[in-house]
PDB file of C-alpha atoms in Angstrom:
ATOM      1  CA  UNK A   1      -2.015  -0.171  74.713  1.00 61.00           C
ATOM      2  CA  UNK A   2      -5.605   0.985  75.090  1.00 71.00           C
ATOM      3  CA  UNK A   3      -7.622  -0.991  77.650  1.00 82.00           C
ATOM      4  CA  UNK A   4     -10.941  -2.193  76.277  1.00 85.00           C
ATOM      5  CA  UNK A   5     -14.155  -2.263  78.263  1.00 88.00           C
ATOM      6  CA  UNK A   6     -17.725  -3.431  77.556  1.00 94.00           C
ATOM      7  CA  UNK A   7     -20.580  -2.331  79.780  1.00 95.00           C
ATOM      8  CA  UNK A   8     -24.310  -2.483  80.341  1.00 95.00           C
ATOM      9  CA  UNK A   9     -26.283  -0.443  82.861  1.00 96.00           C
ATOM     10  CA  UNK A  10     -30.008  -0.460  83.608  1.00 95.00           C
ATOM     11  CA  UNK A  11     -31.937   1.275  86.342  1.00 95.00           C
ATOM     12  CA  UNK A  12     -35.600   1.630  87.325  1.00 93.00           C
ATOM     13  CA  UNK A  13     -37.643   2.041  90.503  1.00 91.00           C
ATOM     14  CA  UNK A  14     -37.059  -1.628  91.464  1.00 92.00           C
ATOM     15  CA  UNK A  15     -33.266  -1.288  91.412  1.00 96.00           C
ATOM     16  CA  UNK A  16     -30.314  -1.347  89.054  1.00 97.00           C
ATOM     17  CA  UNK A  17     -27.927  -3.679  87.315  1.00 97.00           C
ATOM     18  CA  UNK A  18     -24.451  -3.050  86.036  1.00 98.00           C
ATOM     19  CA  UNK A  19     -22.331  -5.460  84.011  1.00 98.00           C
ATOM     20  CA  UNK A  20     -18.789  -4.693  82.989  1.00 98.00           C
ATOM     21  CA  UNK A  21     -16.083  -6.667  81.183  1.00 98.00           C
ATOM     22  CA  UNK A  22     -12.798  -4.823  81.376  1.00 98.00           C
ATOM     23  CA  UNK A  23      -9.063  -5.101  80.874  1.00 97.00           C
ATOM     24  CA  UNK A  24      -8.516  -2.572  83.679  1.00 97.00           C
ATOM     25  CA  UNK A  25      -8.029  -3.614  87.333  1.00 97.00           C
ATOM     26  CA  UNK A  26     -11.306  -4.172  89.216  1.00 97.00           C
ATOM     27  CA  UNK A  27     -12.124  -1.367  91.666  1.00 97.00           C
ATOM     28  CA  UNK A  28     -14.255  -3.353  94.114  1.00 97.00           C
ATOM     29  CA  UNK A  29     -14.651  -0.434  96.540  1.00 98.00           C
ATOM     30  CA  UNK A  30     -16.253   1.641  93.822  1.00 98.00           C
ATOM     31  CA  UNK A  31     -18.454  -1.330  92.835  1.00 98.00           C
ATOM     32  CA  UNK A  32     -19.522  -1.892  96.445  1.00 98.00           C
ATOM     33  CA  UNK A  33     -20.343   1.812  96.899  1.00 97.00           C
ATOM     34  CA  UNK A  34     -22.462   1.723  93.731  1.00 97.00           C
ATOM     35  CA  UNK A  35     -24.896  -0.831  95.225  1.00 98.00           C
ATOM     36  CA  UNK A  36     -25.393   1.019  98.520  1.00 96.00           C
ATOM     37  CA  UNK A  37     -28.932   2.249  99.098  1.00 95.00           C
ATOM     38  CA  UNK A  38     -30.838   3.520 102.138  1.00 97.00           C
ATOM     39  CA  UNK A  39     -33.581   0.981 101.419  1.00 97.00           C
ATOM     40  CA  UNK A  40     -31.045  -1.833 101.829  1.00 98.00           C
ATOM     41  CA  UNK A  41     -29.808  -3.178 105.148  1.00 98.00           C
ATOM     42  CA  UNK A  42     -27.416  -5.608 103.500  1.00 98.00           C
ATOM     43  CA  UNK A  43     -24.781  -5.599 100.811  1.00 98.00           C
ATOM     44  CA  UNK A  44     -22.528  -8.507  99.887  1.00 98.00           C
ATOM     45  CA  UNK A  45     -19.299  -8.384  97.904  1.00 98.00           C
ATOM     46  CA  UNK A  46     -17.736 -11.495  96.381  1.00 98.00           C
ATOM     47  CA  UNK A  47     -14.242 -11.366  94.877  1.00 98.00           C
ATOM     48  CA  UNK A  48     -12.743 -14.164  92.806  1.00 98.00           C
ATOM     49  CA  UNK A  49      -8.962 -13.774  92.860  1.00 97.00           C
ATOM     50  CA  UNK A  50      -6.080 -15.443  91.031  1.00 97.00           C
ATOM     51  CA  UNK A  51      -4.902 -18.439  93.106  1.00 96.00           C
ATOM     52  CA  UNK A  52      -1.311 -19.645  93.033  1.00 95.00           C
ATOM     53  CA  UNK A  53      -1.794 -23.425  93.391  1.00 94.00           C
ATOM     54  CA  UNK A  54      -4.418 -25.638  91.700  1.00 90.00           C
ATOM     55  CA  UNK A  55      -4.143 -29.411  92.202  1.00 88.00           C
ATOM     56  CA  UNK A  56      -0.475 -28.995  93.103  1.00 91.00           C
ATOM     57  CA  UNK A  57       0.354 -27.037  89.943  1.00 92.00           C
ATOM     58  CA  UNK A  58       1.759 -23.559  90.362  1.00 96.00           C
ATOM     59  CA  UNK A  59       0.154 -20.711  88.431  1.00 95.00           C
ATOM     60  CA  UNK A  60       2.222 -17.668  87.456  1.00 96.00           C
ATOM     61  CA  UNK A  61      -0.572 -15.699  85.801  1.00 97.00           C
ATOM     62  CA  UNK A  62      -3.916 -16.036  84.002  1.00 97.00           C
ATOM     63  CA  UNK A  63      -5.335 -14.604  80.807  1.00 98.00           C
ATOM     64  CA  UNK A  64      -9.104 -14.226  80.361  1.00 98.00           C
ATOM     65  CA  UNK A  65     -10.902 -14.002  77.040  1.00 97.00           C
ATOM     66  CA  UNK A  66     -14.630 -13.408  76.415  1.00 98.00           C
ATOM     67  CA  UNK A  67     -17.267 -13.395  73.725  1.00 98.00           C
ATOM     68  CA  UNK A  68     -18.183  -9.921  74.946  1.00 96.00           C
ATOM     69  CA  UNK A  69     -21.610  -9.409  73.413  1.00 96.00           C
ATOM     70  CA  UNK A  70     -22.911 -12.806  74.481  1.00 98.00           C
ATOM     71  CA  UNK A  71     -21.220 -12.778  77.902  1.00 98.00           C
ATOM     72  CA  UNK A  72     -23.016  -9.542  78.779  1.00 98.00           C
ATOM     73  CA  UNK A  73     -26.341 -11.006  77.551  1.00 97.00           C
ATOM     74  CA  UNK A  74     -25.863 -14.182  79.582  1.00 98.00           C
ATOM     75  CA  UNK A  75     -24.919 -12.306  82.762  1.00 98.00           C
ATOM     76  CA  UNK A  76     -27.970 -10.105  82.220  1.00 97.00           C
ATOM     77  CA  UNK A  77     -30.206 -13.206  82.051  1.00 97.00           C
ATOM     78  CA  UNK A  78     -28.673 -14.538  85.284  1.00 98.00           C
ATOM     79  CA  UNK A  79     -29.319 -11.257  87.094  1.00 98.00           C
ATOM     80  CA  UNK A  80     -32.946 -11.376  85.929  1.00 97.00           C
ATOM     81  CA  UNK A  81     -33.237 -14.942  87.262  1.00 98.00           C
ATOM     82  CA  UNK A  82     -31.732 -13.839  90.589  1.00 98.00           C
ATOM     83  CA  UNK A  83     -34.247 -10.990  90.801  1.00 97.00           C
ATOM     84  CA  UNK A  84     -37.123 -13.441  90.308  1.00 97.00           C
ATOM     85  CA  UNK A  85     -35.892 -15.638  93.175  1.00 98.00           C
ATOM     86  CA  UNK A  86     -34.703 -13.088  95.724  1.00 98.00           C
ATOM     87  CA  UNK A  87     -35.608  -9.589  96.805  1.00 98.00           C
ATOM     88  CA  UNK A  88     -32.438  -7.817  95.663  1.00 98.00           C
ATOM     89  CA  UNK A  89     -32.148  -4.119  94.852  1.00 98.00           C
ATOM     90  CA  UNK A  90     -28.852  -3.474  93.077  1.00 98.00           C
ATOM     91  CA  UNK A  91     -26.498  -5.891  91.349  1.00 98.00           C
ATOM     92  CA  UNK A  92     -23.058  -5.001  89.984  1.00 98.00           C
ATOM     93  CA  UNK A  93     -20.778  -7.502  88.271  1.00 98.00           C
ATOM     94  CA  UNK A  94     -17.317  -6.830  86.865  1.00 98.00           C
ATOM     95  CA  UNK A  95     -15.284  -9.518  85.109  1.00 98.00           C
ATOM     96  CA  UNK A  96     -11.689  -8.809  84.242  1.00 98.00           C
ATOM     97  CA  UNK A  97     -10.221  -9.746  80.842  1.00 98.00           C
ATOM     98  CA  UNK A  98      -6.679  -9.983  79.514  1.00 98.00           C
ATOM     99  CA  UNK A  99      -3.612 -10.825  81.614  1.00 98.00           C
ATOM    100  CA  UNK A 100      -3.893 -11.031  85.436  1.00 98.00           C
ATOM    101  CA  UNK A 101      -1.218 -11.476  88.094  1.00 97.00           C
ATOM    102  CA  UNK A 102      -1.511 -13.618  91.245  1.00 97.00           C
ATOM    103  CA  UNK A 103      -3.893 -12.128  93.801  1.00 97.00           C
ATOM    104  CA  UNK A 104      -5.655  -9.825  91.352  1.00 98.00           C
ATOM    105  CA  UNK A 105      -9.449  -9.875  91.201  1.00 98.00           C
ATOM    106  CA  UNK A 106     -10.825 -11.726  88.199  1.00 98.00           C
ATOM    107  CA  UNK A 107     -14.436 -11.199  89.131  1.00 98.00           C
ATOM    108  CA  UNK A 108     -16.341  -8.981  91.555  1.00 98.00           C
ATOM    109  CA  UNK A 109     -20.038  -9.358  92.392  1.00 98.00           C
ATOM    110  CA  UNK A 110     -21.835  -6.821  94.581  1.00 98.00           C
ATOM    111  CA  UNK A 111     -25.474  -7.275  95.610  1.00 98.00           C
ATOM    112  CA  UNK A 112     -27.648  -5.217  97.925  1.00 98.00           C
ATOM    113  CA  UNK A 113     -31.032  -6.063  99.431  1.00 98.00           C
ATOM    114  CA  UNK A 114     -33.294  -4.963 102.290  1.00 98.00           C
ATOM    115  CA  UNK A 115     -32.321  -8.121 104.261  1.00 98.00           C
ATOM    116  CA  UNK A 116     -29.091 -10.118 104.211  1.00 98.00           C
ATOM    117  CA  UNK A 117     -30.365 -13.577 103.222  1.00 98.00           C
ATOM    118  CA  UNK A 118     -31.311 -12.346  99.744  1.00 98.00           C
ATOM    119  CA  UNK A 119     -27.904 -10.759  99.058  1.00 98.00           C
ATOM    120  CA  UNK A 120     -25.970 -13.819 100.262  1.00 98.00           C
ATOM    121  CA  UNK A 121     -28.078 -16.220  98.200  1.00 98.00           C
ATOM    122  CA  UNK A 122     -28.142 -14.097  95.055  1.00 98.00           C
ATOM    123  CA  UNK A 123     -24.369 -13.499  95.100  1.00 98.00           C
ATOM    124  CA  UNK A 124     -23.689 -17.235  95.425  1.00 98.00           C
ATOM    125  CA  UNK A 125     -26.189 -18.089  92.678  1.00 98.00           C
ATOM    126  CA  UNK A 126     -24.688 -15.495  90.321  1.00 98.00           C
ATOM    127  CA  UNK A 127     -21.120 -16.690  90.820  1.00 98.00           C
ATOM    128  CA  UNK A 128     -22.043 -20.391  90.464  1.00 97.00           C
ATOM    129  CA  UNK A 129     -24.030 -19.757  87.283  1.00 98.00           C
ATOM    130  CA  UNK A 130     -21.423 -17.456  85.715  1.00 98.00           C
ATOM    131  CA  UNK A 131     -18.997 -20.363  85.891  1.00 96.00           C
ATOM    132  CA  UNK A 132     -21.474 -22.618  84.042  1.00 95.00           C
ATOM    133  CA  UNK A 133     -22.902 -20.621  81.179  1.00 95.00           C
ATOM    134  CA  UNK A 134     -21.135 -17.327  80.498  1.00 98.00           C
ATOM    135  CA  UNK A 135     -18.728 -17.464  77.518  1.00 98.00           C
ATOM    136  CA  UNK A 136     -15.521 -16.437  79.271  1.00 98.00           C
ATOM    137  CA  UNK A 137     -12.346 -18.531  79.163  1.00 98.00           C
ATOM    138  CA  UNK A 138      -9.314 -18.713  81.417  1.00 97.00           C
ATOM    139  CA  UNK A 139      -5.818 -19.591  80.231  1.00 97.00           C
ATOM    140  CA  UNK A 140      -3.304 -20.629  82.887  1.00 96.00           C
ATOM    141  CA  UNK A 141       0.381 -19.808  82.557  1.00 97.00           C
ATOM    142  CA  UNK A 142       2.216 -22.198  84.911  1.00 96.00           C
ATOM    143  CA  UNK A 143       5.576 -22.051  86.616  1.00 95.00           C
ATOM    144  CA  UNK A 144       6.719 -25.131  84.620  1.00 94.00           C
ATOM    145  CA  UNK A 145       6.392 -23.061  81.423  1.00 94.00           C
ATOM    146  CA  UNK A 146       3.198 -24.740  80.234  1.00 94.00           C
ATOM    147  CA  UNK A 147       0.129 -22.833  79.097  1.00 95.00           C
ATOM    148  CA  UNK A 148      -3.372 -24.289  79.056  1.00 93.00           C
ATOM    149  CA  UNK A 149      -6.989 -23.238  78.531  1.00 94.00           C
ATOM    150  CA  UNK A 150      -8.658 -24.476  81.696  1.00 90.00           C
ATOM    151  CA  UNK A 151     -11.514 -26.952  81.436  1.00 79.00           C
ATOM    152  CA  UNK A 152     -14.228 -26.829  84.087  1.00 71.00           C
ATOM    153  CA  UNK A 153     -13.490 -30.362  85.333  1.00 62.00           C
ATOM    154  CA  UNK A 154      -9.886 -29.294  86.070  1.00 52.00           C
ATOM    155  CA  UNK A 155     -10.924 -26.517  88.446  1.00 47.00           C
TER     156      UNK A 155
ATOM    157  CA  UNK B   1     -26.457  -7.605  41.678  1.00 45.00           C
ATOM    158  CA  UNK B   2     -24.681  -9.260  44.538  1.00 57.00           C
ATOM    159  CA  UNK B   3     -26.855 -12.146  45.714  1.00 67.00           C
ATOM    160  CA  UNK B   4     -24.164 -13.923  47.734  1.00 87.00           C
ATOM    161  CA  UNK B   5     -25.203 -14.406  51.347  1.00 95.00           C
ATOM    162  CA  UNK B   6     -22.781 -15.273  54.102  1.00 97.00           C
ATOM    163  CA  UNK B   7     -22.673 -16.177  57.772  1.00 97.00           C
ATOM    164  CA  UNK B   8     -19.915 -15.362  60.258  1.00 97.00           C
ATOM    165  CA  UNK B   9     -18.283 -17.856  62.615  1.00 97.00           C
ATOM    166  CA  UNK B  10     -16.668 -16.565  65.826  1.00 98.00           C
ATOM    167  CA  UNK B  11     -13.938 -18.646  67.454  1.00 97.00           C
ATOM    168  CA  UNK B  12     -12.539 -18.374  70.970  1.00 96.00           C
ATOM    169  CA  UNK B  13      -9.802 -19.744  73.225  1.00 96.00           C
ATOM    170  CA  UNK B  14      -8.493 -23.148  72.045  1.00 94.00           C
ATOM    171  CA  UNK B  15     -10.543 -23.053  68.840  1.00 96.00           C
ATOM    172  CA  UNK B  16      -9.193 -19.638  67.895  1.00 96.00           C
ATOM    173  CA  UNK B  17      -5.646 -20.867  68.442  1.00 95.00           C
ATOM    174  CA  UNK B  18      -6.147 -24.051  66.379  1.00 95.00           C
ATOM    175  CA  UNK B  19      -7.719 -22.213  63.444  1.00 96.00           C
ATOM    176  CA  UNK B  20      -5.368 -19.239  63.764  1.00 96.00           C
ATOM    177  CA  UNK B  21      -8.205 -16.732  63.269  1.00 97.00           C
ATOM    178  CA  UNK B  22     -10.952 -15.396  65.508  1.00 96.00           C
ATOM    179  CA  UNK B  23     -13.498 -15.117  62.733  1.00 97.00           C
ATOM    180  CA  UNK B  24     -14.399 -16.998  59.538  1.00 97.00           C
ATOM    181  CA  UNK B  25     -16.914 -16.205  56.812  1.00 96.00           C
ATOM    182  CA  UNK B  26     -18.921 -18.958  55.137  1.00 95.00           C
ATOM    183  CA  UNK B  27     -21.277 -18.948  52.162  1.00 95.00           C
ATOM    184  CA  UNK B  28     -24.887 -19.374  53.222  1.00 96.00           C
ATOM    185  CA  UNK B  29     -27.344 -21.639  51.396  1.00 96.00           C
ATOM    186  CA  UNK B  30     -30.981 -22.421  52.062  1.00 95.00           C
ATOM    187  CA  UNK B  31     -31.291 -25.048  54.805  1.00 96.00           C
ATOM    188  CA  UNK B  32     -27.729 -24.620  56.111  1.00 97.00           C
ATOM    189  CA  UNK B  33     -27.423 -25.970  59.674  1.00 97.00           C
ATOM    190  CA  UNK B  34     -24.770 -25.666  62.365  1.00 96.00           C
ATOM    191  CA  UNK B  35     -24.156 -29.426  62.064  1.00 96.00           C
ATOM    192  CA  UNK B  36     -23.193 -28.872  58.417  1.00 96.00           C
ATOM    193  CA  UNK B  37     -20.885 -26.004  59.384  1.00 95.00           C
ATOM    194  CA  UNK B  38     -19.169 -28.275  61.916  1.00 95.00           C
ATOM    195  CA  UNK B  39     -18.566 -30.928  59.252  1.00 95.00           C
ATOM    196  CA  UNK B  40     -17.156 -28.365  56.839  1.00 95.00           C
ATOM    197  CA  UNK B  41     -14.857 -26.942  59.518  1.00 95.00           C
ATOM    198  CA  UNK B  42     -13.641 -30.419  60.483  1.00 95.00           C
ATOM    199  CA  UNK B  43     -12.665 -31.149  56.884  1.00 96.00           C
ATOM    200  CA  UNK B  44     -10.438 -28.065  56.873  1.00 95.00           C
ATOM    201  CA  UNK B  45      -9.244 -28.326  60.499  1.00 96.00           C
ATOM    202  CA  UNK B  46      -9.336 -32.031  61.541  1.00 96.00           C
ATOM    203  CA  UNK B  47      -7.496 -31.142  64.770  1.00 95.00           C
ATOM    204  CA  UNK B  48     -10.743 -29.513  65.965  1.00 95.00           C
ATOM    205  CA  UNK B  49     -12.375 -32.928  66.391  1.00 95.00           C
ATOM    206  CA  UNK B  50     -11.492 -33.536  70.088  1.00 93.00           C
ATOM    207  CA  UNK B  51     -12.591 -29.956  70.864  1.00 92.00           C
ATOM    208  CA  UNK B  52     -15.928 -30.437  69.122  1.00 93.00           C
ATOM    209  CA  UNK B  53     -16.875 -33.280  71.501  1.00 91.00           C
ATOM    210  CA  UNK B  54     -17.667 -30.855  74.326  1.00 89.00           C
ATOM    211  CA  UNK B  55     -18.591 -27.854  72.226  1.00 94.00           C
ATOM    212  CA  UNK B  56     -21.611 -25.561  72.710  1.00 96.00           C
ATOM    213  CA  UNK B  57     -23.036 -23.432  69.950  1.00 97.00           C
ATOM    214  CA  UNK B  58     -24.640 -20.023  69.816  1.00 98.00           C
ATOM    215  CA  UNK B  59     -26.577 -18.260  67.087  1.00 98.00           C
ATOM    216  CA  UNK B  60     -26.646 -14.463  67.323  1.00 98.00           C
ATOM    217  CA  UNK B  61     -25.480 -14.596  70.960  1.00 97.00           C
ATOM    218  CA  UNK B  62     -27.987 -17.224  72.195  1.00 96.00           C
ATOM    219  CA  UNK B  63     -27.217 -20.872  72.873  1.00 97.00           C
ATOM    220  CA  UNK B  64     -28.752 -23.205  70.276  1.00 97.00           C
ATOM    221  CA  UNK B  65     -28.703 -26.816  69.048  1.00 96.00           C
ATOM    222  CA  UNK B  66     -26.675 -28.049  66.116  1.00 94.00           C
ATOM    223  CA  UNK B  67     -29.843 -28.810  64.138  1.00 96.00           C
ATOM    224  CA  UNK B  68     -30.485 -25.061  64.085  1.00 96.00           C
ATOM    225  CA  UNK B  69     -31.202 -23.829  60.541  1.00 97.00           C
ATOM    226  CA  UNK B  70     -29.303 -20.656  59.727  1.00 97.00           C
ATOM    227  CA  UNK B  71     -30.287 -17.434  58.009  1.00 97.00           C
ATOM    228  CA  UNK B  72     -28.107 -15.065  55.986  1.00 97.00           C
ATOM    229  CA  UNK B  73     -25.905 -12.775  58.130  1.00 97.00           C
ATOM    230  CA  UNK B  74     -26.219 -15.010  61.199  1.00 98.00           C
ATOM    231  CA  UNK B  75     -23.311 -14.920  63.639  1.00 98.00           C
ATOM    232  CA  UNK B  76     -22.440 -18.406  64.861  1.00 98.00           C
ATOM    233  CA  UNK B  77     -20.073 -19.066  67.745  1.00 98.00           C
ATOM    234  CA  UNK B  78     -18.459 -22.332  68.749  1.00 96.00           C
ATOM    235  CA  UNK B  79     -18.045 -22.182  72.498  1.00 96.00           C
ATOM    236  CA  UNK B  80     -15.535 -24.443  74.250  1.00 95.00           C
ATOM    237  CA  UNK B  81     -16.228 -25.321  77.920  1.00 95.00           C
ATOM    238  CA  UNK B  82     -16.391 -21.994  79.745  1.00 96.00           C
ATOM    239  CA  UNK B  83     -14.085 -21.195  82.660  1.00 95.00           C
ATOM    240  CA  UNK B  84     -14.870 -17.694  83.861  1.00 95.00           C
ATOM    241  CA  UNK B  85     -14.713 -16.532  87.452  1.00 93.00           C
TER     242      UNK B  85
END
C-alpha cells in the first residue's frame, strides 16, 4: 500500500521550518542533519517513542490518525510562537501516522539555535503544545485484546 | 440553476467510528450555526452524546466556538480530545 505524507517547508534569512506527517518510519538522523547550521552552536532532538506499559496496561501497538490540513496549520502556529519567544534558527517536526510498533518513533522534533538554552526550551514548548492543540489521535491496541482511542487524562 | 448550498463535516477517531463515515454533507441555510449542526447530528447518532461533552470544533481548519455562523462550502470538523505525540 502506498504510504501517504503531508509536508510544509518554509525558509528565509531568519531560518527554516519543516513540518511532516507521514506513514513512513521517522528518519531522525536526517531530520537532525537538516537543522544543522554554522550559525548555531546547539541543536536538540526530541523523540517520542511507543511505550509498552501505561498505568500497568500493556500496549502491543499504536495507530495514529490526523486531520492533516489543520494539524500542519496548528504546528505551524506553534513554531511561530516558539520563534517569538526564543532565538531559534531551524525547526523540523515529523509526526508519524498509521500503525506503529513498540519502540518506534511517533514524533521527532529537531531545533537549532546559536545557544543551547533556546533549543532546549523551544523543543519542550513545541512537544507540550503539540499534545494540547494539534488534531492528531492515538489508538492503543493492548495485549488484552482491547482497543481504545486514548484520552489526554489517561496518558 | 442549482442554488443548493452545502457544508462538509469531517469526523475523526471515535466520532468517525461511531458514524461509520469520515465525512458528511449537510444542507446550508442562512444563519446555520455549529450548535445547530451538533443537534442535528445527535438526532441521527444519539451515541455521539458522551463524545460531544468534550468536543472541540473547527471551521476551515481553525478552532471556533459553537455559536459560529456558517457560510456555504465551509468545512467543519468535530475534534475529540487530541492525543498526539
